[in-house]
Coordinates of C-alpha atoms and ligand atoms in Angstrom, one line a residue:
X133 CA 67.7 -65.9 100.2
X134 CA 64.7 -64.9 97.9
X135 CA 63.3 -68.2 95.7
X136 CA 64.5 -68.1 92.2
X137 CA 60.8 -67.9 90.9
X138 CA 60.3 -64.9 93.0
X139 CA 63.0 -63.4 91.5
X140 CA 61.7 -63.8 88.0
X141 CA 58.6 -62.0 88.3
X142 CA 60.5 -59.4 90.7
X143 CA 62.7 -59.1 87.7
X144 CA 60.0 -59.4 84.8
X145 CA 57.8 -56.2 87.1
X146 CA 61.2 -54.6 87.7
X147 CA 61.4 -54.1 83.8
X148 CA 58.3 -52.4 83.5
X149 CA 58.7 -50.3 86.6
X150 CA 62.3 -49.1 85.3
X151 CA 61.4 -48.6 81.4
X152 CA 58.1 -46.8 82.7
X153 CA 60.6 -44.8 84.7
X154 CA 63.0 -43.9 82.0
X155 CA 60.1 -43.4 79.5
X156 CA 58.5 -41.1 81.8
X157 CA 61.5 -38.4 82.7
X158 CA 61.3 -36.1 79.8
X159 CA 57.7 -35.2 81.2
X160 CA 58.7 -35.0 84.4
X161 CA 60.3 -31.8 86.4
X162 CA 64.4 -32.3 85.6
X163 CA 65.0 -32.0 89.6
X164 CA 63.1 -31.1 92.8
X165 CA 64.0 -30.5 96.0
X166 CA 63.0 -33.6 98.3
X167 CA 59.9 -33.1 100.5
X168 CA 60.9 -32.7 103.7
X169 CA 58.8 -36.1 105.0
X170 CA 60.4 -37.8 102.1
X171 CA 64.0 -36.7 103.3
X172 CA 63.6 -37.6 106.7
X173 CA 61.8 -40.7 105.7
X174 CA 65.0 -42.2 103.7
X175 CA 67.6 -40.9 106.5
X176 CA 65.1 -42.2 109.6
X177 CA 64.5 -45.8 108.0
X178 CA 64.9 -48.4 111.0
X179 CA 66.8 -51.3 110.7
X180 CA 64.0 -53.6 109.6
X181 CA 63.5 -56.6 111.9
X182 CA 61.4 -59.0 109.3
X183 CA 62.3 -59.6 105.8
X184 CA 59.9 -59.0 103.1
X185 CA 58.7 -60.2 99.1
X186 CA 60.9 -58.7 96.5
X187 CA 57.7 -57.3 95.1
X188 CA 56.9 -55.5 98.0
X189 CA 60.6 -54.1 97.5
X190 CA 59.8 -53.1 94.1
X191 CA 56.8 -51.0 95.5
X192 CA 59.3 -49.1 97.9
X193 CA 61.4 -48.7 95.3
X194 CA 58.6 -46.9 93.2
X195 CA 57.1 -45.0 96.3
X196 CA 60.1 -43.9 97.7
X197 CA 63.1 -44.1 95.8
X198 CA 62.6 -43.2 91.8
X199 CA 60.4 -40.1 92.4
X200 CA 63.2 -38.4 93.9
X201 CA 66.0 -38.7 91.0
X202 CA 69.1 -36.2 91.0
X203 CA 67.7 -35.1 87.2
X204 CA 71.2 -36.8 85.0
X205 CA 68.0 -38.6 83.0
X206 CA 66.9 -35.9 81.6
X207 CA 67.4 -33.8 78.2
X208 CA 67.3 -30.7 80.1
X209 CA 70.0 -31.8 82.6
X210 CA 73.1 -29.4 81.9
X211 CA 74.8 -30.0 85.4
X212 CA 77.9 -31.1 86.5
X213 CA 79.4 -34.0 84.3
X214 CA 76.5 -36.4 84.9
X215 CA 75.1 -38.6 81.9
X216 CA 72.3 -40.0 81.5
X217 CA 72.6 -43.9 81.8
X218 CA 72.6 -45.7 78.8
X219 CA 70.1 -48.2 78.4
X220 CA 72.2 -51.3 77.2
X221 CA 74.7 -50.3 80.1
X222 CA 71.9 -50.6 82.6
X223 CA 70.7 -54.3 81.1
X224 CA 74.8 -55.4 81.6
X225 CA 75.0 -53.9 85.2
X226 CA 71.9 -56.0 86.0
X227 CA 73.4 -59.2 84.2
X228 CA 76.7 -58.5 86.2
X229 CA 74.8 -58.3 88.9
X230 CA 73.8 -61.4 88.4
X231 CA 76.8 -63.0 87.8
X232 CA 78.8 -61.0 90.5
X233 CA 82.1 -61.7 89.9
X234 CA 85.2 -60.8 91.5
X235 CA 86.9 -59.4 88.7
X236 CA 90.2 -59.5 90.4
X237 CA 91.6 -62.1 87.9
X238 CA 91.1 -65.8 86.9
X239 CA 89.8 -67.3 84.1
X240 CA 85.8 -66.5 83.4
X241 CA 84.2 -64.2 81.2
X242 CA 84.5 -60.9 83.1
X243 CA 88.3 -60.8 83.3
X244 CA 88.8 -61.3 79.5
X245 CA 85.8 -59.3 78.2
X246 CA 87.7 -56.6 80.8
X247 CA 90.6 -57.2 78.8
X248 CA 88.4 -55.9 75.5
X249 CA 86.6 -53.4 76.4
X250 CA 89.9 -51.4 78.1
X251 CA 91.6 -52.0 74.8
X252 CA 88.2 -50.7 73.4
X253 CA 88.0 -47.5 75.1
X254 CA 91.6 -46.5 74.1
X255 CA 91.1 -47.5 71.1
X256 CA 88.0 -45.2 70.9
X257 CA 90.3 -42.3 72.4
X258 CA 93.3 -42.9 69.9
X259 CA 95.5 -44.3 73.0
X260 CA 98.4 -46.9 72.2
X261 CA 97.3 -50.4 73.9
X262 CA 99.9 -52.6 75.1
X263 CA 98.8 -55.9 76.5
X264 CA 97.7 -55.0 80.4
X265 CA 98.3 -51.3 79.6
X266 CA 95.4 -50.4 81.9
X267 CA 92.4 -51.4 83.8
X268 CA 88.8 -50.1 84.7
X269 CA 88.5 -48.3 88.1
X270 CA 85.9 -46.8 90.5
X271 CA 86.2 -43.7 88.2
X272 CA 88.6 -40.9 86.7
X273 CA 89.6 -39.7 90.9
X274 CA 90.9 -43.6 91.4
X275 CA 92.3 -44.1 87.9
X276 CA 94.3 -40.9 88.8
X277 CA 95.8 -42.5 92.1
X278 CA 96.6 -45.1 90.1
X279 CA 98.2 -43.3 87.7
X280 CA 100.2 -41.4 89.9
X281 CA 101.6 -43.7 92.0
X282 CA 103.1 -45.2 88.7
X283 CA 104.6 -42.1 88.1
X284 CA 105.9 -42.0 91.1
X285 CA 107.6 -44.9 91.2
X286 CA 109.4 -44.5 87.7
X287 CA 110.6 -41.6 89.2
X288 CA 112.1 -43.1 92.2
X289 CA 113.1 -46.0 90.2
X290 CA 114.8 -43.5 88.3
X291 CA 116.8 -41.8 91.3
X292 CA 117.5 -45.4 92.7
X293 CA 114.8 -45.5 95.3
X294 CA 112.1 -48.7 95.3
X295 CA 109.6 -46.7 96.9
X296 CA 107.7 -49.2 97.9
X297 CA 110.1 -50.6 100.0
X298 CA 111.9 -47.6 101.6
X299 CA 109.1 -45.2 101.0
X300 CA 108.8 -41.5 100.5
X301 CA 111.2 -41.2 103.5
X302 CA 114.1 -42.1 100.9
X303 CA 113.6 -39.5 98.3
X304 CA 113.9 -35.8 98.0
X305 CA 110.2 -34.1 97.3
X306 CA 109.0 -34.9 93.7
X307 CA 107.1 -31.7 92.5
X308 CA 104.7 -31.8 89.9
X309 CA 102.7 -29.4 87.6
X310 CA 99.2 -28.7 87.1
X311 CA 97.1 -25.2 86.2
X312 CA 94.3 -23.7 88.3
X313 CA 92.1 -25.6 86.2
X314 CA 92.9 -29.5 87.1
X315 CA 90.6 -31.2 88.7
X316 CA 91.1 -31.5 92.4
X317 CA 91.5 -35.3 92.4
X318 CA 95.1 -34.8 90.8
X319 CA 95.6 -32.6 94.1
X320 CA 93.7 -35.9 96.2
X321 CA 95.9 -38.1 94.6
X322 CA 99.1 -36.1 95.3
X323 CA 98.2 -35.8 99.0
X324 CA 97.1 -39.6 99.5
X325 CA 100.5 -40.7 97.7
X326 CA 102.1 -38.7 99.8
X327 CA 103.8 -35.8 97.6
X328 CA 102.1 -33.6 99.1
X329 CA 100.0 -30.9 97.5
X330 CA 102.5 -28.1 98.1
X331 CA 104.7 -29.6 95.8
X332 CA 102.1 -29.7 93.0
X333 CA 102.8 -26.2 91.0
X334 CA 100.4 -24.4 89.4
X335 CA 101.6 -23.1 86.3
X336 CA 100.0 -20.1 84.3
X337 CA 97.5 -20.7 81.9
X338 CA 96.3 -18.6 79.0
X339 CA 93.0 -16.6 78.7
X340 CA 91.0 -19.7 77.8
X341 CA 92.6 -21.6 80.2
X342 CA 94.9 -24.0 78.4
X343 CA 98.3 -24.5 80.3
X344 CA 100.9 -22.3 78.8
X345 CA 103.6 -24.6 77.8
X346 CA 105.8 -21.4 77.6
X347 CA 105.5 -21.1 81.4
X348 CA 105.9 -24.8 81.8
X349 CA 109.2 -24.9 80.9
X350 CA 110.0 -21.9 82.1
X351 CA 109.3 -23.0 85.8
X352 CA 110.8 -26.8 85.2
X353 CA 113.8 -24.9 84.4
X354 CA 114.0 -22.6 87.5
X355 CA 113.2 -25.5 89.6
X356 CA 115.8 -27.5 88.2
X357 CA 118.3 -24.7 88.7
X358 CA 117.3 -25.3 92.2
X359 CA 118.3 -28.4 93.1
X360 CA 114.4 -29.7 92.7
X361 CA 113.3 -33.3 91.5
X362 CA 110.2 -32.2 88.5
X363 CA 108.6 -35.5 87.8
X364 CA 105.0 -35.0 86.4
X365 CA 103.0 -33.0 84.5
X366 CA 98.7 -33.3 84.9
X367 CA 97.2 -32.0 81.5
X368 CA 93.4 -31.9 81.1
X369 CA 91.7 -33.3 77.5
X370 CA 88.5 -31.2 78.4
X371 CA 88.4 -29.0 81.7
X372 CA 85.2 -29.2 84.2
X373 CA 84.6 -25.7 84.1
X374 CA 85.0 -24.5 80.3
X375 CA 85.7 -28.1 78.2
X376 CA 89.3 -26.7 77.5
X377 CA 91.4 -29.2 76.2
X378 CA 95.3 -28.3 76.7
X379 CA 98.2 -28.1 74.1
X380 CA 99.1 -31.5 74.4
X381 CA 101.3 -32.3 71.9
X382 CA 103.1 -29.0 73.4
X383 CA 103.4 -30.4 76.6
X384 CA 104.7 -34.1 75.8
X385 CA 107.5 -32.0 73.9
X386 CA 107.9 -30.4 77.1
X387 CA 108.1 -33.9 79.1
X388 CA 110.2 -35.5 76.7
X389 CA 112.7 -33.0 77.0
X390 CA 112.7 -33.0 81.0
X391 CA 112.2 -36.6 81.2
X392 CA 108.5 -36.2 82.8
X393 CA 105.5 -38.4 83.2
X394 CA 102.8 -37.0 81.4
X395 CA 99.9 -37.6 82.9
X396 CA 96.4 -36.6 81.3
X397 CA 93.0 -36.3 82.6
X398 CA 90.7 -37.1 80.0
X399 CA 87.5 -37.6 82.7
X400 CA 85.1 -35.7 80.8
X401 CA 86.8 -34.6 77.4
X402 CA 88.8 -37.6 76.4
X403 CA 85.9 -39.2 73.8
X404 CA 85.3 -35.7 72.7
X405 CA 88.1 -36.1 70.3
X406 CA 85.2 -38.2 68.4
X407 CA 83.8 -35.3 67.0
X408 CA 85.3 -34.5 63.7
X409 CA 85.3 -30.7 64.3
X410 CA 86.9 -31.0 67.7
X411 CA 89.3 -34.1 66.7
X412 CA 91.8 -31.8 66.1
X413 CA 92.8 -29.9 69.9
X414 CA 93.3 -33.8 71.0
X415 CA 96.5 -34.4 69.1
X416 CA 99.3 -35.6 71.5
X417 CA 97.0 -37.2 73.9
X418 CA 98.4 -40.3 72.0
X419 CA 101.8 -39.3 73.1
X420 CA 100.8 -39.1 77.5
X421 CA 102.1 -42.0 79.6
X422 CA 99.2 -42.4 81.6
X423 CA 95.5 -41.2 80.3
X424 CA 92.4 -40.9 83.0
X425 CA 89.1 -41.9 81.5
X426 CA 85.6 -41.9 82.5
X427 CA 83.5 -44.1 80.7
X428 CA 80.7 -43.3 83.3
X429 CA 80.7 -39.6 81.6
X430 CA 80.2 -39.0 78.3
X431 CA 79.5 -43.1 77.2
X432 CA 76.8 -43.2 79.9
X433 CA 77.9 -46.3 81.2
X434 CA 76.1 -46.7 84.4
X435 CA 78.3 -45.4 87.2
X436 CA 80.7 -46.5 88.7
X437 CA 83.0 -46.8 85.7
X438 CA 86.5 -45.4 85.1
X439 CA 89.3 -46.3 83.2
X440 CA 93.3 -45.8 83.9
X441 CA 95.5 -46.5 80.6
X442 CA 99.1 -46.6 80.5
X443 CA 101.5 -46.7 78.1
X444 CA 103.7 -48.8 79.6
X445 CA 101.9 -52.1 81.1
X446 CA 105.2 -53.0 83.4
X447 CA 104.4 -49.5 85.4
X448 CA 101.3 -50.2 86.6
X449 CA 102.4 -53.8 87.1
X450 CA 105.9 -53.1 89.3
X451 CA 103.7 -50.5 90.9
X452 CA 101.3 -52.9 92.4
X453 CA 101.8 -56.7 92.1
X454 CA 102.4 -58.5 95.1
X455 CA 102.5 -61.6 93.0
X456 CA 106.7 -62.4 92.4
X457 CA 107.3 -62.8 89.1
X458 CA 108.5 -66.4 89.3
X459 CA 104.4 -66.9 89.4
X460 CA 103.1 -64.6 87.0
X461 CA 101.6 -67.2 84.4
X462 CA 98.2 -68.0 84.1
X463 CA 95.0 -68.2 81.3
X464 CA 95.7 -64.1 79.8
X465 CA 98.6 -65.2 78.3
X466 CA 101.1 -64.0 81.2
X467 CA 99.4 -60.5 82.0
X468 CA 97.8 -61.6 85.5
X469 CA 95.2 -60.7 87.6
X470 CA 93.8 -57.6 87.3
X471 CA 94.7 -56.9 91.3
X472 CA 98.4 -56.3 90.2
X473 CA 97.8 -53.2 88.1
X474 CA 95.7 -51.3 90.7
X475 CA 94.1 -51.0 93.7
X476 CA 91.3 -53.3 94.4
X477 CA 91.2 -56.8 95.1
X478 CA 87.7 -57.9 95.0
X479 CA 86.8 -56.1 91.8
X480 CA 83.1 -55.6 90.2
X481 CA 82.0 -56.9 87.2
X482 CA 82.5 -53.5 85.3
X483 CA 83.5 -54.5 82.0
X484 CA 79.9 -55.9 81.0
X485 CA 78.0 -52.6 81.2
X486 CA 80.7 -51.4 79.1
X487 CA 80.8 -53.4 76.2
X488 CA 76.8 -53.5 76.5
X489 CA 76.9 -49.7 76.0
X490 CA 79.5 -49.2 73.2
X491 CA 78.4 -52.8 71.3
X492 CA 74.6 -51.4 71.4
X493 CA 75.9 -48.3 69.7
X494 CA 78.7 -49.1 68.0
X495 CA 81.5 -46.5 66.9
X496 CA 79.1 -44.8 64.4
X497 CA 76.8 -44.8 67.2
X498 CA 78.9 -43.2 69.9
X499 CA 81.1 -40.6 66.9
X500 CA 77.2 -39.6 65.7
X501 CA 76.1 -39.2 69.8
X502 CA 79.2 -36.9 70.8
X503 CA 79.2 -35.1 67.8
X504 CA 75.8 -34.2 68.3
X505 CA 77.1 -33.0 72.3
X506 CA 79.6 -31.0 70.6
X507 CA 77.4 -29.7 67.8
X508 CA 74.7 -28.4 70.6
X509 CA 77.2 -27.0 72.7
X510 CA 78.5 -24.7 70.0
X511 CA 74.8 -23.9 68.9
X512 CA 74.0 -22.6 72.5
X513 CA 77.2 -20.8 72.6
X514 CA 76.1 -19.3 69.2
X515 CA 72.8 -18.3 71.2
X516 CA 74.8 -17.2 74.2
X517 CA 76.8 -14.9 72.2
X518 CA 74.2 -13.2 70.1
X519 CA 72.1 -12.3 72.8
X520 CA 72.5 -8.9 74.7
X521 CA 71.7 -10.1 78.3
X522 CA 73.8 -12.8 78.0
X523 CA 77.7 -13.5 78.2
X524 CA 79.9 -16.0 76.6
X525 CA 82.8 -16.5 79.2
X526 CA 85.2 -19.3 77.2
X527 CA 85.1 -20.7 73.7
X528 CA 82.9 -23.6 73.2
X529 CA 86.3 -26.3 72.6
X530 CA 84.3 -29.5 73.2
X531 CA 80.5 -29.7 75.1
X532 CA 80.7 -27.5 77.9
X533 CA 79.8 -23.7 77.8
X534 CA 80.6 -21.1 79.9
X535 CA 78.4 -18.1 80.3
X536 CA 76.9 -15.6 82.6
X537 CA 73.6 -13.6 83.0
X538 CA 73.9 -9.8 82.2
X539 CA 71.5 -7.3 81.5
X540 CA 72.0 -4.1 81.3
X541 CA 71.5 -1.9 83.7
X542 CA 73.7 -4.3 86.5
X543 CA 77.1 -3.4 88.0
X544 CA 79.8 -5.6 88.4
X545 CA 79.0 -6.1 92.0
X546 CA 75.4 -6.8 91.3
X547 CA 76.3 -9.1 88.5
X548 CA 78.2 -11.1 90.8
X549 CA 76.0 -11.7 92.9
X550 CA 72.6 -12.4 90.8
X551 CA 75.0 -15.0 89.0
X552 CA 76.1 -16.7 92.3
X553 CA 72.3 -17.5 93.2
X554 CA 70.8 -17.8 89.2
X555 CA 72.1 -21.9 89.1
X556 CA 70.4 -22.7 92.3
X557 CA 67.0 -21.0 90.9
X558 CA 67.0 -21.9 87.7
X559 CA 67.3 -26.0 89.1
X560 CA 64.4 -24.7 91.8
X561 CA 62.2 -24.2 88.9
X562 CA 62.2 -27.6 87.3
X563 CA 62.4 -27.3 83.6
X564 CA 66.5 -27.1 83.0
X565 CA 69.4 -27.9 85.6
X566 CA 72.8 -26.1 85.1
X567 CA 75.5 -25.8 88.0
X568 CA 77.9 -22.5 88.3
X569 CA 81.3 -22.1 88.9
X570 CA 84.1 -19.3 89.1
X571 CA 85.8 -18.6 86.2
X572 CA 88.7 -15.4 86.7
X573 CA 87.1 -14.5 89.8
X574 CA 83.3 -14.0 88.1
X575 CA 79.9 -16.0 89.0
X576 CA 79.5 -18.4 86.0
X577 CA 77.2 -21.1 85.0
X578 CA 78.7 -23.7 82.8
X579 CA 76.2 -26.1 80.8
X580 CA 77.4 -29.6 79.8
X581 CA 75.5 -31.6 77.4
X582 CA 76.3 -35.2 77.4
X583 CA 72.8 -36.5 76.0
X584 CA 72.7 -36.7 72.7
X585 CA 68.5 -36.7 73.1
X586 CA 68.6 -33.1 74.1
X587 CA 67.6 -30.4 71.6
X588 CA 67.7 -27.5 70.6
X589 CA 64.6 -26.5 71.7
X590 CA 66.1 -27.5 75.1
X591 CA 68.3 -25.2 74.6
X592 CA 66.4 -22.3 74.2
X593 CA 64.2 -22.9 77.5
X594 CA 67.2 -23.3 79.6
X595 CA 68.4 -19.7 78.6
X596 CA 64.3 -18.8 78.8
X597 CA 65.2 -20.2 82.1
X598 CA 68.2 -18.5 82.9
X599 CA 66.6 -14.7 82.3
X600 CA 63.4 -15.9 83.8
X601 CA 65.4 -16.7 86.9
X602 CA 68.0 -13.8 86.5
X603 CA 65.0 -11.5 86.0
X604 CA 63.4 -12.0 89.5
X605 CA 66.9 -11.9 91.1
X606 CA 68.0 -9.0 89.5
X607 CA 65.1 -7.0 90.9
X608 CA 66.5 -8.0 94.2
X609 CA 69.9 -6.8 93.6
Ligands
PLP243 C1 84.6 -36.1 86.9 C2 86.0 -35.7 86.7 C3 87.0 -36.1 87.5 C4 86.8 -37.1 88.6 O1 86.3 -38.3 88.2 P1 85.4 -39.2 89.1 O2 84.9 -40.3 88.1 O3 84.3 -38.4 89.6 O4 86.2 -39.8 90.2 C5 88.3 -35.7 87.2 N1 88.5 -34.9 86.2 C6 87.6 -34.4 85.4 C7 87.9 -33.4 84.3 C8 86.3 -34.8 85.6 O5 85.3 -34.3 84.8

């Protein structure tokens, strides 16, 4: 192990190296493909045989590591749902680093500032908080195991199965619903709980892709007619591939009525009900029995950080303690250890980049940040829509828009497939980074701003991008 002095002025040069780092990406190309020497260099390194100086670390770090960044830093980085980190959230994963933890439970800081900054986050979302009513996770695809496998148990509970006792073995198939538009880790989390995916329905959504509550109870109904076991129903608060958020007061009407868990996935869109103008498409989310949150999104908490809340603290509880209740006391007034709500055992010290990150900015800080998201994403759909070569493909509900390239002069066919390639060359050339998807069968990029330092003079060059890039590939088509 390193001497402590060396690790001070390691630490007191890693400062500069990172805040030179961070300073410097706005300059800097958004993304570039690695070098082929670099590539090779990081997947070839030998085991090394000596140890070396943490400084001489650092100087790998800065030769080989940070010029080669995936772009989420930057102001022009429109991809995927990737933030940019927040600076306080990178000071509390070093601090936690330092500390390292096992948050599984006990009585030290992490585990009751964990305790805080989960009540925090729902708080921030509009989420009821019962003591232990959730936990922070890996990220939004293990909050959603998490969540499920609650909701599966209430529902064998509920037919007079312990599941985790007799197993799936003991109960007739559970089906759930979804739309085309949940994110595939409902559909992991399904198959790893062992549902299995083909009894996960995908139920009609409308033209913006909302599910269609209609439909909903249309099929719960038929299904029920049956002889079938509905138990679940997976909204999204803010899709990946247009930002729609569902009806969801519609569909907790829906659930009450059938008796279903409502489960929503609020990854991306959850703190988008911040925004004043976009408050309003969140109402219901209060009303879901399990909420999927990803703190490591929009709040730019350092990844990994992910957030399961329940409404109902004994689900999650009965659905994982090992602990018999006979010994459930301890310092958190009777809740437990962490390790009996979910999955992990040996848990990292998450909690302290989160309250670093929402304590630096405060609410004000964090309603003024996604607003501003929300206020550029409707301002480049205003852009998108106005121009002639371009198409809007989805109302702008929260920060994501959904567009396409198309000039005239392009069928269909060729349309398709300049619009397939146009993501990969527009992140080729270096000075904006957007992703594509398919949206009703059409080659679509879909931009999602999530740093509140972008502008809109970013904007603008990422569409000077786009037809700069769609330009050269349409003479190819
Ligand atoms: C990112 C995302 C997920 C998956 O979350 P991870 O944190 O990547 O595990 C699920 N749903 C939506 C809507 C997302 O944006």
């Amino acid at each position: 192990m390193a001497h402590t002095s060396d690790f001070r002025s390691a630490a007191h040069e890693a400062a500069d190296l990172l805040a030179d780092y961070l300073d410097g990406l706005p300059a800097r190309a958004v993304w570039t493909p690695m070098p082929a020497d670099a590539r090779e260099g990081l997947l070839g390194l030998p085991l090394p045989e000596q140890g070396v100086e943490l400084a001489e670390l650092l100087g790998r770090v800065a030769a080989q590591v940070l010029p080669h960044p995936m772009g989420n830093g930057h102001p022009r980085f429109f991809g995927w749902v990737n933030a940019a980190p927040a600076p306080a959230g990178v000071l509390g994963a070093f601090a936690a680093a330092a500390m390292n933890p096992s948050a599984a439970g006990g009585d030290h800081a992490d585990v009751h500032l964990e305790r805080s900054v989960v009540r925090w986050l729902a708080d921030l979302v509009g989420f009821p908080h019962p003591a232990g009513g959730g936990l922070l996770t890996s990220g939004a695809s293990m909050a959603t195991i998490v969540a499920l496998a609650a909701a599966r148990n209430r529902a064998a509970a509920r037919l007079g199965v312990d599941v985790r006792e007799e197993g799936l073995a003991a109960l007739p198939p559970l089906v759930g619903y979804v739309s085309s538009e949940t994110h595939s880790c409902v559909r992991k989390a399904a198959e790893l709980l062992g549902l299995g995916s083909r009894q996960l329905k995908t139920v009609a959504t409308d033209a913006s892709g909302h599910l269609d509550p209609a439909a909903l109870r249309k099929q719960i109904a038929a299904d029920l007619a049956e002889g079938r076991t509905p138990f679940l129903v997976a909204a999204s608060a803010g899709t990946v591939n247009t930002g729609a958020v569902d009806d969801l007061d519609a569909l907790a009407d829906v659930c009450a009525e059938f008796g279903l868990w409502l489960h929503i996935d609020g990854a991306y869109g959850a703190f988008g009900r911040l925004d004043p103008v976009s408050a309003h498409r969140f109402a219901g989310l209060e009303r879901a029995d399990s909420l999927a949150l990803d703190p490591h999104k929009w709040l730019g908490v350092p990844v990994d950080c992910g957030c399961v809340l329940v409404r109902d603290a004994e689900q999650l509880r009965g659905t994982f303690s090992l602990v018999p209740p006979y010994l459930r006391d301890d310092a958190a007034g009777g809740l437990g250890w962490f390790s009996e709500y979910g999955i992990e055992q040996t848990r990292p010290f998450r909690s302290l980049k989160v309250w670093a990150t929402i304590a630096a900015a405060g609410r004000t800080g964090i309603v003024r940040d996604v607003s501003r998201c929300c206020a550029l994403a409707r301002t480049l759909g205003e852009l998108v829509a106005a121009a002639d070569d371009l198409e809007l493909l989805a109302p702008v509900e929260t920060s994501i828009v959904a567009f396409r390239y198309r000039p005239a002069g392009l069928d269909e066919e060729a349309l398709h497939r300049v619009n397939a390639l146009l993501p990969v060359a527009v992140q080729e050339r270096g000075k904006a980074f957007v992703t594509g998807t398919v949206l009703s069968g059409q080659e679509a990029m879909r931009a999602c701003l999530l740093n509140a330092t972008t502008t809109e003079e970013d904007l603008r060059i990422l569409l000077d991008e786009v037809r700069e890039a769609g330009a050269a590939l349409a003479k190819l088509a």
